[in-house]
mmCIF file of C-alpha atoms in Angstrom:
data_model
loop_
_atom_site.group_PDB
_atom_site.id
_atom_site.type_symbol
_atom_site.label_atom_id
_atom_site.label_comp_id
_atom_site.label_asym_id
_atom_site.label_seq_id
_atom_site.Cartn_x
_atom_site.Cartn_y
_atom_site.Cartn_z
ATOM 1 C CA THR A 12 5.240 -20.619 -53.460
ATOM 2 C CA SER A 13 3.929 -17.984 -51.172
ATOM 3 C CA THR A 14 5.380 -14.434 -50.652
ATOM 4 C CA ARG A 15 6.296 -15.545 -47.069
ATOM 5 C CA ASP A 16 8.179 -18.600 -48.322
ATOM 6 C CA LYS A 17 10.126 -16.533 -50.924
ATOM 7 C CA SER A 18 10.873 -14.084 -48.054
ATOM 8 C CA ASP A 19 12.306 -16.735 -45.914
ATOM 9 C CA HIS A 20 14.194 -18.131 -48.724
ATOM 10 C CA ILE A 21 15.729 -14.813 -49.459
ATOM 11 C CA ARG A 22 16.475 -14.442 -45.741
ATOM 12 C CA SER A 23 18.192 -17.808 -45.716
ATOM 13 C CA GLU A 24 20.376 -16.992 -48.612
ATOM 14 C CA ASN A 25 21.321 -13.692 -47.076
ATOM 15 C CA ASN A 26 22.182 -15.319 -43.720
ATOM 16 C CA SER A 27 24.112 -17.837 -45.565
ATOM 17 C CA LYS A 28 26.241 -15.197 -47.344
ATOM 18 C CA THR A 29 26.645 -13.450 -44.081
ATOM 19 C CA PHE A 30 27.941 -16.411 -42.132
ATOM 20 C CA SER A 31 29.943 -17.533 -45.173
ATOM 21 C CA SER A 32 31.803 -14.201 -44.925
ATOM 22 C CA GLU A 33 31.728 -14.640 -40.984
ATOM 23 C CA THR A 34 33.414 -18.074 -41.389
ATOM 24 C CA LYS A 35 36.342 -16.205 -43.272
ATOM 25 C CA THR A 36 36.492 -13.704 -40.708
ATOM 26 C CA LYS A 37 36.605 -16.176 -37.893
ATOM 27 C CA LYS A 38 39.535 -17.944 -39.232
ATOM 28 C CA MET A 39 41.523 -14.844 -38.785
ATOM 29 C CA MET A 40 40.096 -14.061 -35.212
ATOM 30 C CA PHE A 41 42.483 -14.619 -32.235
ATOM 31 C CA LYS A 42 42.253 -18.007 -30.829
ATOM 32 C CA ALA A 43 42.104 -17.916 -26.965
ATOM 33 C CA PRO A 44 42.321 -21.267 -25.025
ATOM 34 C CA LEU A 45 40.277 -21.604 -21.806
ATOM 35 C CA PRO A 46 42.189 -21.996 -18.634
ATOM 36 C CA ALA A 47 44.168 -25.251 -18.315
ATOM 37 C CA PRO A 48 42.750 -28.087 -16.188
ATOM 38 C CA ALA A 49 43.773 -27.327 -12.514
ATOM 39 C CA GLY A 50 43.557 -30.877 -11.241
ATOM 40 C CA PRO A 51 46.160 -33.594 -11.266
ATOM 41 C CA PHE A 52 44.721 -35.086 -14.500
ATOM 42 C CA GLN A 53 44.472 -33.958 -18.055
ATOM 43 C CA VAL A 54 41.098 -34.343 -19.506
ATOM 44 C CA GLY A 55 39.940 -36.369 -22.634
ATOM 45 C CA PHE A 56 36.620 -36.178 -24.025
ATOM 46 C CA VAL A 57 34.313 -37.997 -26.477
ATOM 47 C CA ASP A 58 30.847 -36.628 -28.022
ATOM 48 C CA ILE A 59 28.066 -39.143 -28.635
ATOM 49 C CA MET A 60 24.952 -38.604 -30.841
ATOM 50 C CA THR A 61 22.612 -41.675 -30.840
ATOM 51 C CA PRO A 62 20.354 -42.072 -33.837
ATOM 52 C CA GLY A 63 16.656 -41.191 -34.024
ATOM 53 C CA PRO A 64 14.437 -37.965 -33.265
ATOM 54 C CA ALA A 65 15.297 -35.889 -30.343
ATOM 55 C CA SER A 66 12.535 -37.382 -28.326
ATOM 56 C CA THR A 67 14.132 -40.530 -28.023
ATOM 57 C CA SER A 68 17.812 -40.140 -28.906
ATOM 58 C CA SER A 69 20.727 -38.214 -27.167
ATOM 59 C CA LEU A 70 23.585 -36.022 -27.664
ATOM 60 C CA LEU A 71 26.221 -35.622 -24.880
ATOM 61 C CA ARG A 72 29.936 -35.070 -24.315
ATOM 62 C CA ILE A 73 31.795 -37.243 -21.798
ATOM 63 C CA HIS A 74 34.788 -35.585 -20.089
ATOM 64 C CA TYR A 75 37.093 -38.026 -18.483
ATOM 65 C CA PRO A 76 40.642 -37.890 -16.425
ATOM 66 C CA SER A 77 43.453 -38.695 -18.624
ATOM 67 C CA PRO A 78 47.127 -39.264 -17.700
ATOM 68 C CA ALA A 79 48.996 -36.032 -16.572
ATOM 69 C CA TYR A 80 51.391 -36.538 -19.569
ATOM 70 C CA THR A 81 48.791 -36.372 -22.083
ATOM 71 C CA LYS A 82 49.680 -33.772 -24.672
ATOM 72 C CA VAL A 83 46.959 -31.233 -25.594
ATOM 73 C CA THR A 84 47.392 -30.729 -29.152
ATOM 74 C CA LYS A 85 44.623 -29.658 -31.303
ATOM 75 C CA GLN A 86 42.068 -28.214 -29.025
ATOM 76 C CA PRO A 87 38.213 -28.354 -29.966
ATOM 77 C CA VAL A 88 36.789 -24.914 -30.936
ATOM 78 C CA TRP A 89 34.409 -23.846 -28.093
ATOM 79 C CA ALA A 90 31.440 -22.851 -30.101
ATOM 80 C CA GLY A 91 31.877 -24.196 -33.522
ATOM 81 C CA GLU A 92 30.956 -22.498 -36.711
ATOM 82 C CA ASN A 93 27.196 -21.952 -35.770
ATOM 83 C CA GLY A 94 27.771 -20.729 -32.292
ATOM 84 C CA GLN A 95 27.972 -17.048 -32.830
ATOM 85 C CA GLU A 96 24.523 -16.889 -35.006
ATOM 86 C CA GLY A 97 22.827 -19.303 -32.668
ATOM 87 C CA MET A 98 23.872 -17.466 -29.477
ATOM 88 C CA LEU A 99 23.042 -13.952 -31.115
ATOM 89 C CA ARG A 100 19.547 -15.333 -32.081
ATOM 90 C CA PHE A 101 18.955 -16.551 -28.559
ATOM 91 C CA MET A 102 20.101 -13.152 -27.059
ATOM 92 C CA LYS A 103 17.704 -11.426 -29.454
ATOM 93 C CA THR A 104 14.751 -13.683 -28.280
ATOM 94 C CA MET A 105 15.622 -13.344 -24.545
ATOM 95 C CA ILE A 106 15.710 -9.282 -24.882
ATOM 96 C CA TRP A 107 12.245 -9.059 -26.237
ATOM 97 C CA ASN A 108 10.932 -11.905 -24.483
ATOM 98 C CA TRP A 109 12.236 -12.369 -20.865
ATOM 99 C CA PRO A 110 11.062 -15.608 -19.010
ATOM 100 C CA SER A 111 9.246 -15.464 -15.875
ATOM 101 C CA TRP A 112 10.942 -15.798 -12.489
ATOM 102 C CA ALA A 113 14.368 -14.708 -14.008
ATOM 103 C CA ASN A 114 16.202 -11.754 -12.644
ATOM 104 C CA THR A 115 16.999 -8.775 -15.076
ATOM 105 C CA SER A 116 18.708 -6.360 -12.662
ATOM 106 C CA GLU A 117 22.381 -7.572 -13.656
ATOM 107 C CA PHE A 118 21.588 -7.063 -17.365
ATOM 108 C CA GLN A 119 22.662 -3.164 -17.452
ATOM 109 C CA LEU A 120 22.113 -2.922 -21.256
ATOM 110 C CA LEU A 121 18.703 -4.647 -21.541
ATOM 111 C CA ASP A 122 16.524 -1.661 -21.431
ATOM 112 C CA LEU A 123 18.985 0.439 -23.522
ATOM 113 C CA CYS A 124 18.887 -2.354 -26.293
ATOM 114 C CA LYS A 125 15.117 -2.458 -26.337
ATOM 115 C CA LYS A 126 15.127 1.270 -26.857
ATOM 116 C CA ILE A 127 17.491 1.871 -29.560
ATOM 117 C CA PHE A 128 17.340 -1.552 -31.428
ATOM 118 C CA THR A 129 14.746 -3.465 -33.157
ATOM 119 C CA PRO A 130 15.246 -7.350 -32.998
ATOM 120 C CA ALA A 131 16.599 -7.222 -36.709
ATOM 121 C CA THR A 132 18.975 -4.296 -36.018
ATOM 122 C CA PHE A 133 20.251 -5.829 -32.788
ATOM 123 C CA PHE A 134 21.051 -8.873 -34.586
ATOM 124 C CA SER A 135 22.967 -7.284 -37.475
ATOM 125 C CA THR A 136 24.736 -4.756 -35.102
ATOM 126 C CA PHE A 137 25.897 -7.376 -32.340
ATOM 127 C CA ASN A 138 26.939 -9.858 -35.221
ATOM 128 C CA ILE A 139 29.459 -7.199 -36.500
ATOM 129 C CA GLY A 140 30.547 -6.296 -32.896
ATOM 130 C CA TRP A 141 31.024 -10.116 -32.048
ATOM 131 C CA THR A 142 33.169 -10.628 -35.010
ATOM 132 C CA LEU A 143 35.263 -7.585 -34.190
ATOM 133 C CA VAL A 144 35.667 -7.867 -30.437
ATOM 134 C CA ALA A 145 34.990 -11.584 -29.392
ATOM 135 C CA LYS A 146 37.541 -14.074 -28.826
ATOM 136 C CA ARG A 147 37.319 -17.498 -30.607
ATOM 137 C CA LEU A 148 37.641 -19.824 -27.542
ATOM 138 C CA THR A 149 39.121 -23.257 -27.666
ATOM 139 C CA ILE A 150 38.852 -25.912 -24.974
ATOM 140 C CA PRO A 151 42.008 -27.468 -23.460
ATOM 141 C CA ILE A 152 40.845 -31.097 -23.644
ATOM 142 C CA VAL A 153 41.814 -34.056 -26.023
ATOM 143 C CA ARG A 154 39.575 -36.083 -28.066
ATOM 144 C CA SER A 155 39.708 -39.788 -27.377
ATOM 145 C CA ALA A 156 42.585 -39.342 -25.145
ATOM 146 C CA ALA A 157 43.572 -42.501 -23.173
ATOM 147 C CA ILE A 158 41.792 -42.647 -19.683
ATOM 148 C CA GLU A 159 43.662 -42.679 -16.435
ATOM 149 C CA PRO A 160 43.581 -46.158 -14.930
ATOM 150 C CA HIS A 161 41.193 -46.300 -11.795
ATOM 151 C CA SER A 162 41.338 -48.122 -8.684
ATOM 152 C CA GLY A 163 38.090 -49.668 -7.015
ATOM 153 C CA SER A 164 34.817 -49.679 -8.875
ATOM 154 C CA GLY A 165 35.578 -46.856 -11.174
ATOM 155 C CA TRP A 166 35.542 -43.123 -11.372
ATOM 156 C CA PRO A 167 32.721 -41.097 -9.766
ATOM 157 C CA VAL A 168 30.313 -39.791 -12.507
ATOM 158 C CA VAL A 169 28.441 -36.563 -12.576
ATOM 159 C CA VAL A 170 25.832 -35.718 -15.365
ATOM 160 C CA PHE A 171 25.475 -32.145 -15.799
ATOM 161 C CA SER A 172 22.485 -30.126 -17.414
ATOM 162 C CA HIS A 173 22.869 -26.722 -19.046
ATOM 163 C CA GLY A 174 20.523 -23.847 -18.817
ATOM 164 C CA ILE A 175 18.617 -21.907 -21.580
ATOM 165 C CA GLY A 176 20.569 -20.648 -24.546
ATOM 166 C CA CYS A 177 23.193 -23.122 -23.806
ATOM 167 C CA SER A 178 24.730 -26.355 -25.240
ATOM 168 C CA ARG A 179 27.054 -29.262 -24.110
ATOM 169 C CA PHE A 180 30.032 -26.873 -24.278
ATOM 170 C CA THR A 181 28.706 -23.587 -22.915
ATOM 171 C CA MET A 182 30.054 -24.551 -19.446
ATOM 172 C CA SER A 183 33.024 -26.443 -20.400
ATOM 173 C CA GLN A 184 35.137 -24.927 -17.668
ATOM 174 C CA LEU A 185 32.854 -26.334 -15.115
ATOM 175 C CA CYS A 186 32.951 -29.748 -16.603
ATOM 176 C CA TYR A 187 36.634 -30.152 -17.392
ATOM 177 C CA GLN A 188 37.968 -28.740 -14.325
ATOM 178 C CA LEU A 189 35.778 -31.190 -12.429
ATOM 179 C CA ALA A 190 36.985 -33.994 -14.753
ATOM 180 C CA SER A 191 40.756 -33.066 -14.055
ATOM 181 C CA MET A 192 40.145 -34.001 -10.374
ATOM 182 C CA GLY A 193 39.259 -37.527 -11.325
ATOM 183 C CA VAL A 194 35.579 -37.560 -12.087
ATOM 184 C CA VAL A 195 33.730 -38.469 -15.211
ATOM 185 C CA VAL A 196 31.594 -35.524 -16.215
ATOM 186 C CA VAL A 197 28.803 -35.859 -18.770
ATOM 187 C CA SER A 198 27.373 -32.903 -20.312
ATOM 188 C CA VAL A 199 24.082 -33.420 -21.880
ATOM 189 C CA GLU A 200 22.952 -31.235 -24.752
ATOM 190 C CA HIS A 201 19.184 -30.608 -24.433
ATOM 191 C CA ARG A 202 17.258 -30.744 -27.661
ATOM 192 C CA GLU A 203 13.703 -29.598 -26.767
ATOM 193 C CA GLY A 204 14.267 -25.956 -28.007
ATOM 194 C CA SER A 205 15.821 -24.343 -24.778
ATOM 195 C CA GLY A 206 19.434 -24.381 -26.121
ATOM 196 C CA PHE A 207 20.628 -22.070 -28.736
ATOM 197 C CA CYS A 208 20.728 -24.314 -31.564
ATOM 198 C CA THR A 209 21.413 -28.134 -31.749
ATOM 199 C CA GLN A 210 20.882 -31.158 -34.092
ATOM 200 C CA PHE A 211 19.676 -34.716 -34.381
ATOM 201 C CA ARG A 212 20.096 -37.289 -37.050
ATOM 202 C CA ASP A 213 17.164 -39.498 -38.144
ATOM 203 C CA GLY A 214 18.063 -41.707 -41.043
ATOM 204 C CA GLU A 215 20.741 -40.172 -43.318
ATOM 205 C CA LYS A 216 19.420 -36.597 -42.757
ATOM 206 C CA MET A 217 20.927 -34.137 -39.908
ATOM 207 C CA GLU A 218 17.977 -31.995 -38.693
ATOM 208 C CA GLU A 219 18.435 -28.685 -36.806
ATOM 209 C CA ILE A 220 16.590 -27.762 -33.640
ATOM 210 C CA PRO A 221 16.769 -23.851 -33.224
ATOM 211 C CA HIS A 222 16.005 -22.065 -30.095
ATOM 212 C CA LEU A 223 12.241 -22.111 -29.260
ATOM 213 C CA ARG A 224 10.902 -18.716 -28.700
ATOM 214 C CA VAL A 225 8.306 -19.151 -25.734
ATOM 215 C CA PRO A 226 5.961 -16.196 -25.319
ATOM 216 C CA VAL A 227 5.544 -14.916 -21.712
ATOM 217 C CA ASP A 228 1.730 -15.430 -21.716
ATOM 218 C CA GLU A 229 -0.776 -17.857 -20.349
ATOM 219 C CA HIS A 230 0.815 -20.754 -22.242
ATOM 220 C CA GLU A 231 4.535 -20.117 -20.968
ATOM 221 C CA TYR A 232 4.122 -22.683 -18.070
ATOM 222 C CA GLU A 233 2.725 -25.267 -20.244
ATOM 223 C CA VAL A 234 5.485 -25.191 -22.790
ATOM 224 C CA ARG A 235 8.246 -24.808 -20.056
ATOM 225 C CA ASN A 236 7.029 -27.896 -18.178
ATOM 226 C CA ARG A 237 6.914 -29.951 -21.232
ATOM 227 C CA GLN A 238 10.436 -28.862 -21.724
ATOM 228 C CA VAL A 239 11.746 -29.566 -18.315
ATOM 229 C CA ASN A 240 10.185 -32.984 -18.416
ATOM 230 C CA HIS A 241 11.819 -33.588 -21.852
ATOM 231 C CA ARG A 242 15.103 -32.446 -20.270
ATOM 232 C CA SER A 243 14.659 -34.666 -17.412
ATOM 233 C CA ASP A 244 14.232 -37.755 -19.799
ATOM 234 C CA GLU A 245 17.319 -36.845 -21.701
ATOM 235 C CA VAL A 246 19.304 -36.895 -18.239
ATOM 236 C CA LEU A 247 17.991 -40.325 -17.654
ATOM 237 C CA ARG A 248 18.610 -41.555 -21.162
ATOM 238 C CA ALA A 249 22.243 -40.313 -20.572
ATOM 239 C CA ILE A 250 22.711 -42.452 -17.436
ATOM 240 C CA ASP A 251 21.406 -45.628 -19.479
ATOM 241 C CA ILE A 252 23.872 -44.638 -22.230
ATOM 242 C CA LEU A 253 26.679 -44.512 -19.603
ATOM 243 C CA ASP A 254 25.376 -48.199 -18.196
ATOM 244 C CA LYS A 255 25.781 -49.473 -21.836
ATOM 245 C CA ILE A 256 29.210 -48.138 -22.240
ATOM 246 C CA ASN A 257 30.331 -49.325 -18.958
ATOM 247 C CA ALA A 258 29.012 -52.593 -19.667
ATOM 248 C CA GLY A 259 31.037 -52.851 -23.111
ATOM 249 C CA GLU A 260 27.949 -52.794 -25.154
ATOM 250 C CA THR A 261 28.192 -51.512 -28.715
ATOM 251 C CA LEU A 262 26.666 -48.099 -29.128
ATOM 252 C CA SER A 263 25.492 -46.473 -32.477
ATOM 253 C CA ASN A 264 27.230 -43.060 -32.558
ATOM 254 C CA VAL A 265 26.259 -40.855 -35.577
ATOM 255 C CA ILE A 266 27.964 -37.798 -34.697
ATOM 256 C CA ALA A 267 30.447 -36.126 -37.106
ATOM 257 C CA ASP A 268 33.866 -37.773 -36.777
ATOM 258 C CA HIS A 269 32.372 -40.619 -34.822
ATOM 259 C CA ASP A 270 35.108 -42.981 -36.046
ATOM 260 C CA CYS A 271 37.613 -40.836 -34.023
ATOM 261 C CA MET A 272 35.545 -41.382 -30.922
ATOM 262 C CA ASP A 273 36.690 -44.373 -29.110
ATOM 263 C CA LEU A 274 34.016 -45.546 -26.547
ATOM 264 C CA SER A 275 35.487 -49.127 -25.710
ATOM 265 C CA MET A 276 38.122 -47.521 -23.453
ATOM 266 C CA LEU A 277 35.484 -46.277 -21.119
ATOM 267 C CA GLN A 278 34.333 -49.882 -20.500
ATOM 268 C CA SER A 279 34.254 -50.553 -16.719
ATOM 269 C CA SER A 280 35.640 -47.156 -15.945
ATOM 270 C CA MET A 281 32.606 -45.738 -14.128
ATOM 271 C CA ASP A 282 31.067 -46.282 -10.747
ATOM 272 C CA LEU A 283 27.497 -45.930 -11.584
ATOM 273 C CA THR A 284 26.372 -47.905 -8.389
ATOM 274 C CA SER A 285 27.625 -46.036 -5.620
ATOM 275 C CA HIS A 286 28.877 -42.712 -6.975
ATOM 276 C CA LEU A 287 26.463 -41.233 -9.582
ATOM 277 C CA TYR A 288 25.494 -37.538 -9.235
ATOM 278 C CA LEU A 289 23.561 -34.804 -10.920
ATOM 279 C CA MET A 290 24.528 -31.219 -11.451
ATOM 280 C CA GLY A 291 22.771 -28.459 -13.114
ATOM 281 C CA HIS A 292 22.599 -24.716 -13.672
ATOM 282 C CA SER A 293 19.514 -22.469 -14.088
ATOM 283 C CA PHE A 294 17.091 -24.506 -16.248
ATOM 284 C CA GLY A 295 19.426 -27.358 -15.692
ATOM 285 C CA GLY A 296 19.201 -27.010 -11.941
ATOM 286 C CA ALA A 297 15.340 -27.691 -12.152
ATOM 287 C CA THR A 298 16.050 -30.395 -14.675
ATOM 288 C CA VAL A 299 18.202 -32.410 -12.310
ATOM 289 C CA LEU A 300 16.103 -31.872 -9.464
ATOM 290 C CA LEU A 301 13.393 -33.491 -11.240
ATOM 291 C CA ALA A 302 15.429 -36.241 -12.700
ATOM 292 C CA SER A 303 16.866 -37.245 -9.340
ATOM 293 C CA SER A 304 13.247 -37.829 -8.148
ATOM 294 C CA LEU A 305 12.670 -40.414 -10.902
ATOM 295 C CA ASP A 306 15.878 -42.563 -10.623
ATOM 296 C CA THR A 307 17.287 -44.481 -7.730
ATOM 297 C CA ARG A 308 20.652 -44.682 -9.286
ATOM 298 C CA VAL A 309 21.190 -40.966 -8.334
ATOM 299 C CA LYS A 310 22.842 -40.525 -5.016
ATOM 300 C CA ALA A 311 22.967 -36.547 -4.781
ATOM 301 C CA VAL A 312 22.312 -33.359 -6.603
ATOM 302 C CA LEU A 313 23.880 -29.968 -6.865
ATOM 303 C CA ALA A 314 21.789 -27.335 -8.386
ATOM 304 C CA LEU A 315 23.399 -23.890 -9.190
ATOM 305 C CA ASP A 316 20.763 -20.806 -9.540
ATOM 306 C CA PRO A 317 17.934 -23.274 -10.337
ATOM 307 C CA TRP A 318 15.149 -21.783 -12.367
ATOM 308 C CA MET A 319 11.951 -23.459 -10.988
ATOM 309 C CA PHE A 320 9.220 -21.816 -12.879
ATOM 310 C CA PRO A 321 8.763 -24.815 -15.217
ATOM 311 C CA LEU A 322 7.970 -26.941 -12.195
ATOM 312 C CA ALA A 323 5.814 -24.428 -10.303
ATOM 313 C CA LYS A 324 2.595 -26.640 -10.617
ATOM 314 C CA GLN A 325 4.026 -30.103 -10.945
ATOM 315 C CA GLU A 326 4.223 -32.411 -8.035
ATOM 316 C CA PHE A 327 7.600 -34.218 -7.512
ATOM 317 C CA ILE A 328 9.560 -35.078 -4.511
ATOM 318 C CA ILE A 329 13.128 -34.038 -3.884
ATOM 319 C CA ASP A 330 14.451 -37.131 -1.950
ATOM 320 C CA LYS A 331 18.261 -37.259 -2.551
ATOM 321 C CA PRO A 332 20.832 -35.311 -0.577
ATOM 322 C CA THR A 333 20.677 -31.975 -2.440
ATOM 323 C CA GLN A 334 22.686 -28.587 -2.304
ATOM 324 C CA VAL A 335 21.395 -25.425 -3.697
ATOM 325 C CA VAL A 336 23.736 -22.717 -4.376
ATOM 326 C CA ASN A 337 22.434 -19.217 -5.606
ATOM 327 C CA THR A 338 24.098 -16.069 -6.509
ATOM 328 C CA VAL A 339 22.757 -13.066 -4.575
ATOM 329 C CA GLN A 340 20.693 -11.511 -7.514
ATOM 330 C CA PHE A 341 19.281 -14.900 -8.464
ATOM 331 C CA VAL A 342 17.557 -15.494 -5.186
ATOM 332 C CA ASN A 343 14.067 -15.577 -5.982
ATOM 333 C CA LYS A 344 11.096 -16.440 -3.337
ATOM 334 C CA ASN A 345 9.181 -18.328 -6.138
ATOM 335 C CA ASN A 346 12.026 -20.457 -7.018
ATOM 336 C CA LEU A 347 12.846 -21.148 -3.387
ATOM 337 C CA ARG A 348 9.196 -21.989 -2.703
ATOM 338 C CA VAL A 349 9.005 -24.928 -5.148
ATOM 339 C CA ILE A 350 12.169 -26.352 -3.798
ATOM 340 C CA GLU A 351 11.081 -26.179 -0.252
ATOM 341 C CA GLU A 352 7.627 -27.569 -1.120
ATOM 342 C CA ALA A 353 9.225 -30.662 -3.002
ATOM 343 C CA SER A 354 11.575 -31.260 -0.254
ATOM 344 C CA LYS A 355 9.491 -31.164 2.792
ATOM 345 C CA VAL A 356 10.304 -34.680 3.867
ATOM 346 C CA ASN A 357 14.026 -34.235 2.989
ATOM 347 C CA THR A 358 16.301 -33.583 5.946
ATOM 348 C CA ASP A 359 19.459 -33.496 3.774
ATOM 349 C CA ILE A 360 19.029 -30.302 1.791
ATOM 350 C CA LYS A 361 21.283 -27.318 2.106
ATOM 351 C CA PHE A 362 20.921 -23.754 0.841
ATOM 352 C CA GLU A 363 23.892 -21.699 0.189
ATOM 353 C CA VAL A 364 24.009 -17.965 -1.219
ATOM 354 C CA TYR A 365 27.355 -17.287 -3.165
ATOM 355 C CA GLN A 366 28.169 -13.503 -2.560
ATOM 356 C CA ASN A 367 30.396 -13.113 -5.658
ATOM 357 C CA GLY A 368 29.404 -13.078 -9.453
ATOM 358 C CA VAL A 369 26.138 -13.141 -11.164
ATOM 359 C CA HIS A 370 23.930 -15.831 -12.854
ATOM 360 C CA LEU A 371 26.040 -16.011 -16.047
ATOM 361 C CA SER A 372 29.631 -15.822 -14.453
ATOM 362 C CA VAL A 373 29.966 -19.571 -14.140
ATOM 363 C CA THR A 374 29.396 -20.042 -17.863
ATOM 364 C CA ASP A 375 32.418 -19.813 -20.470
ATOM 365 C CA ILE A 376 30.530 -16.903 -22.167
ATOM 366 C CA PRO A 377 32.327 -14.074 -20.251
ATOM 367 C CA CYS A 378 35.570 -15.528 -21.644
ATOM 368 C CA VAL A 379 34.347 -14.488 -25.161
ATOM 369 C CA PHE A 380 34.331 -10.846 -24.291
ATOM 370 C CA THR A 381 37.142 -9.513 -22.050
ATOM 371 C CA GLN A 382 36.017 -5.806 -22.099
ATOM 372 C CA THR A 383 34.684 -5.197 -18.558
ATOM 373 C CA SER A 384 32.046 -2.599 -19.612
ATOM 374 C CA LEU A 385 30.737 -5.254 -22.054
ATOM 375 C CA ARG A 386 30.733 -7.941 -19.549
ATOM 376 C CA LYS A 387 28.711 -5.733 -17.097
ATOM 377 C CA GLY A 388 26.265 -4.440 -19.680
ATOM 378 C CA LEU A 389 25.403 -7.998 -20.881
ATOM 379 C CA GLY A 390 25.014 -9.341 -17.526
ATOM 380 C CA PHE A 391 28.231 -11.412 -17.203
ATOM 381 C CA MET A 392 29.642 -9.838 -14.256
ATOM 382 C CA ASN A 393 29.347 -7.323 -11.313
ATOM 383 C CA LYS A 394 32.140 -6.282 -9.250
ATOM 384 C CA VAL A 395 33.927 -9.557 -9.326
ATOM 385 C CA MET A 396 35.732 -10.658 -12.605
ATOM 386 C CA PRO A 397 34.194 -13.940 -13.886
ATOM 387 C CA GLU A 398 37.613 -15.764 -13.839
ATOM 388 C CA THR A 399 37.614 -15.407 -10.017
ATOM 389 C CA VAL A 400 34.040 -16.400 -10.054
ATOM 390 C CA MET A 401 34.902 -19.490 -12.049
ATOM 391 C CA VAL A 402 37.732 -20.650 -9.847
ATOM 392 C CA GLU A 403 35.533 -20.043 -6.576
ATOM 393 C CA THR A 404 32.596 -22.005 -8.200
ATOM 394 C CA ASN A 405 34.848 -24.932 -9.345
ATOM 395 C CA LYS A 406 35.983 -24.979 -5.546
ATOM 396 C CA ILE A 407 32.203 -25.085 -4.455
ATOM 397 C CA VAL A 408 31.632 -27.852 -6.803
ATOM 398 C CA TRP A 409 34.630 -29.885 -5.778
ATOM 399 C CA ASP A 410 34.027 -29.407 -2.024
ATOM 400 C CA TRP A 411 30.637 -30.669 -2.750
ATOM 401 C CA LEU A 412 31.622 -33.957 -4.491
ATOM 402 C CA LYS A 413 34.566 -34.758 -2.445
ATOM 403 C CA ASN A 414 32.553 -34.960 0.549
ATOM 404 C CA LEU A 415 30.337 -37.329 -1.069
ATOM 405 C CA ILE A 416 32.948 -39.638 -2.411
ATOM 406 C CA VAL A 417 35.367 -40.069 0.496
#
């Protein structure tokens, strides 16, 4: 065994001890539910992981409208046991390796962190700080709840793609609030290394996919372009899975607690013929713009703060009705140029600049930290509280969708 292998083994043991202790601490942390669904319905959910390597399988969460009388009892934990470690490792990677075409001005503590911490001391310090001041969020949705009966051809469907350092639950509010209005919202968990940490099951073994550090060098675009194409494939596979569920086909689900996930009740519940839409944030914005160009089943797209660097040199055509919403500080001429070039023949594309909030205000992450100074320092808010931004963003999303489904 090499010295490096021994060092990695020791580091792994130390991390295991640290997070074993952390898990005990988490159990004592104050649980804080995210805001209740605001629409006329409660929200049910199921998680699906199909078997096989990440290049051919899928991991996703389906949110769907449930009857208003559904009781929200045991709420799922927002980040799970590995969320804290994964997010901190992602933050560490970003601070010392910021991606091209991504704004840094809203992250007030960025330069200070690089001056006073090393990557190792950043992780250990913020790990302690997270445990002391962060909230342990829960999500007000119900696993395998009954689905609200629908009229017509089924509920409209939105497939959502998250950004770098996120997962299928990191933007839960955006997903379940839309579901509470009478929409099936499918959050894809991307497994090409852009998320903070994820898994796949190949055979009997569950394999971990950590966040991939992508150096900002001459190979950055090549790696990011591979990632965005992988992500686009995952979105298209998610649509195929929905087709199978809607048709009543049996699906192999290998996620933990899969026996508690009833997929049969979703049969014939979704209108995938006339009302299938895509929505994405940041890297997810680029992902859904690319995916929409490859699938005629998609009817329209909403891209929130799309990060287009991964598609800068790839030819593709934005040919569906598209709405692009940017926060003020994320407006970037390079991102806009890629979209404008790809949509030259598209007369149904709209651009909007949202004046409140910053790039991360629409994620759930600000709810983990309620201290205003910390929120500003970590780039979670500007002058407007993230809770307000979330409500306003949910309205933007619903206004976009209801105009398409009337």
